[in-house]
Amino acid sequence: MFAKMIFENKDLCIGYDKSFDEQKRVLVAARDRGSQTECERWVIAHISVDKVRKLRDDLDEFLKKWKIKSSYQKG
């Protein structure tokens, strides 16, 4: 789907392609699970680096508020 994936699972993909160098936009694709067609549909959005940072910060705050610890280990 994308040239470079940052995150991917069966319902959400986040990545960037060669246009990132010019536009500094991250691509976010979410599977349209409510689609009534036989074809798999994805909704794609382009978000700025600033909005990616805000999303990261908001998610961090959400996890702290609910005291949710990550099972993800870097490295």
mmCIF file of C-alpha atoms in Angstrom:
data_model
loop_
_atom_site.group_PDB
_atom_site.id
_atom_site.type_symbol
_atom_site.label_atom_id
_atom_site.label_comp_id
_atom_site.label_asym_id
_atom_site.label_seq_id
_atom_site.Cartn_x
_atom_site.Cartn_y
_atom_site.Cartn_z
ATOM 1 C CA MET A 1 0.000 0.000 0.000
ATOM 2 C CA PHE A 2 2.698 2.526 0.998
ATOM 3 C CA ALA A 3 6.344 2.722 0.121
ATOM 4 C CA LYS A 4 7.389 2.840 3.803
ATOM 5 C CA MET A 5 5.224 1.561 6.638
ATOM 6 C CA ILE A 6 5.430 3.080 10.115
ATOM 7 C CA PHE A 7 2.614 1.016 11.621
ATOM 8 C CA GLU A 8 0.358 -1.647 10.176
ATOM 9 C CA ASN A 9 -2.342 -4.039 11.309
ATOM 10 C CA LYS A 10 -5.379 -5.492 9.551
ATOM 11 C CA ASP A 11 -7.516 -2.351 10.019
ATOM 12 C CA LEU A 12 -5.052 0.550 10.144
ATOM 13 C CA CYS A 13 -1.942 1.491 8.174
ATOM 14 C CA ILE A 14 0.295 4.505 8.737
ATOM 15 C CA GLY A 15 3.137 5.308 6.403
ATOM 16 C CA TYR A 16 4.685 7.665 3.895
ATOM 17 C CA ASP A 17 5.827 7.681 0.310
ATOM 18 C CA LYS A 18 8.126 9.754 -1.888
ATOM 19 C CA SER A 19 5.768 12.754 -1.688
ATOM 20 C CA PHE A 20 6.682 13.087 2.015
ATOM 21 C CA ASP A 21 9.907 14.837 0.986
ATOM 22 C CA GLU A 22 7.909 17.638 -0.651
ATOM 23 C CA GLN A 23 4.662 17.880 1.318
ATOM 24 C CA LYS A 24 5.609 16.540 4.782
ATOM 25 C CA ARG A 25 2.353 14.579 5.009
ATOM 26 C CA VAL A 26 1.858 11.197 6.627
ATOM 27 C CA LEU A 27 -0.636 8.801 5.057
ATOM 28 C CA VAL A 28 -3.213 7.159 7.309
ATOM 29 C CA ALA A 29 -5.484 4.449 5.916
ATOM 30 C CA ALA A 30 -8.316 2.824 7.848
ATOM 31 C CA ARG A 31 -10.328 -0.145 6.652
ATOM 32 C CA ASP A 32 -13.983 0.707 6.046
ATOM 33 C CA ARG A 33 -15.471 -2.139 8.060
ATOM 34 C CA GLY A 34 -19.023 -0.909 7.461
ATOM 35 C CA SER A 35 -18.777 -1.173 3.695
ATOM 36 C CA GLN A 36 -21.624 -3.166 2.184
ATOM 37 C CA THR A 37 -19.655 -4.106 -0.934
ATOM 38 C CA GLU A 38 -17.696 -7.276 -1.588
ATOM 39 C CA CYS A 39 -14.552 -5.222 -2.220
ATOM 40 C CA GLU A 40 -12.250 -4.183 0.593
ATOM 41 C CA ARG A 41 -12.458 -0.409 1.018
ATOM 42 C CA TRP A 42 -9.977 1.854 2.762
ATOM 43 C CA VAL A 43 -10.394 5.490 3.779
ATOM 44 C CA ILE A 44 -7.149 7.403 3.290
ATOM 45 C CA ALA A 45 -6.176 10.691 4.938
ATOM 46 C CA HIS A 46 -3.050 12.811 4.617
ATOM 47 C CA ILE A 47 -2.042 14.482 7.875
ATOM 48 C CA SER A 48 0.699 16.966 8.628
ATOM 49 C CA VAL A 49 3.695 16.232 10.819
ATOM 50 C CA ASP A 50 2.318 18.692 13.396
ATOM 51 C CA LYS A 51 -0.959 16.761 13.556
ATOM 52 C CA VAL A 52 0.959 13.490 13.932
ATOM 53 C CA ARG A 53 2.764 15.004 16.918
ATOM 54 C CA LYS A 54 -0.521 16.215 18.423
ATOM 55 C CA LEU A 55 -2.042 12.764 17.932
ATOM 56 C CA ARG A 56 0.972 11.184 19.660
ATOM 57 C CA ASP A 57 0.707 13.595 22.594
ATOM 58 C CA ASP A 58 -3.064 13.124 22.908
ATOM 59 C CA LEU A 59 -2.706 9.334 22.865
ATOM 60 C CA ASP A 60 0.028 9.526 25.521
ATOM 61 C CA GLU A 61 -2.246 11.644 27.728
ATOM 62 C CA PHE A 62 -5.128 9.216 27.218
ATOM 63 C CA LEU A 63 -2.960 6.253 28.234
ATOM 64 C CA LYS A 64 -1.633 8.096 31.298
ATOM 65 C CA LYS A 65 -5.135 9.132 32.365
ATOM 66 C CA TRP A 66 -6.365 5.549 32.283
ATOM 67 C CA LYS A 67 -3.065 4.207 33.676
ATOM 68 C CA ILE A 68 -2.638 1.891 30.728
ATOM 69 C CA LYS A 69 0.841 0.422 30.509
ATOM 70 C CA SER A 70 2.289 -0.706 27.215
ATOM 71 C CA SER A 71 3.337 -4.270 26.580
ATOM 72 C CA TYR A 72 5.355 -2.980 23.628
ATOM 73 C CA GLN A 73 9.102 -2.992 24.177
ATOM 74 C CA LYS A 74 11.440 -1.044 21.897
ATOM 75 C CA GLY A 75 14.586 -2.750 20.729
#
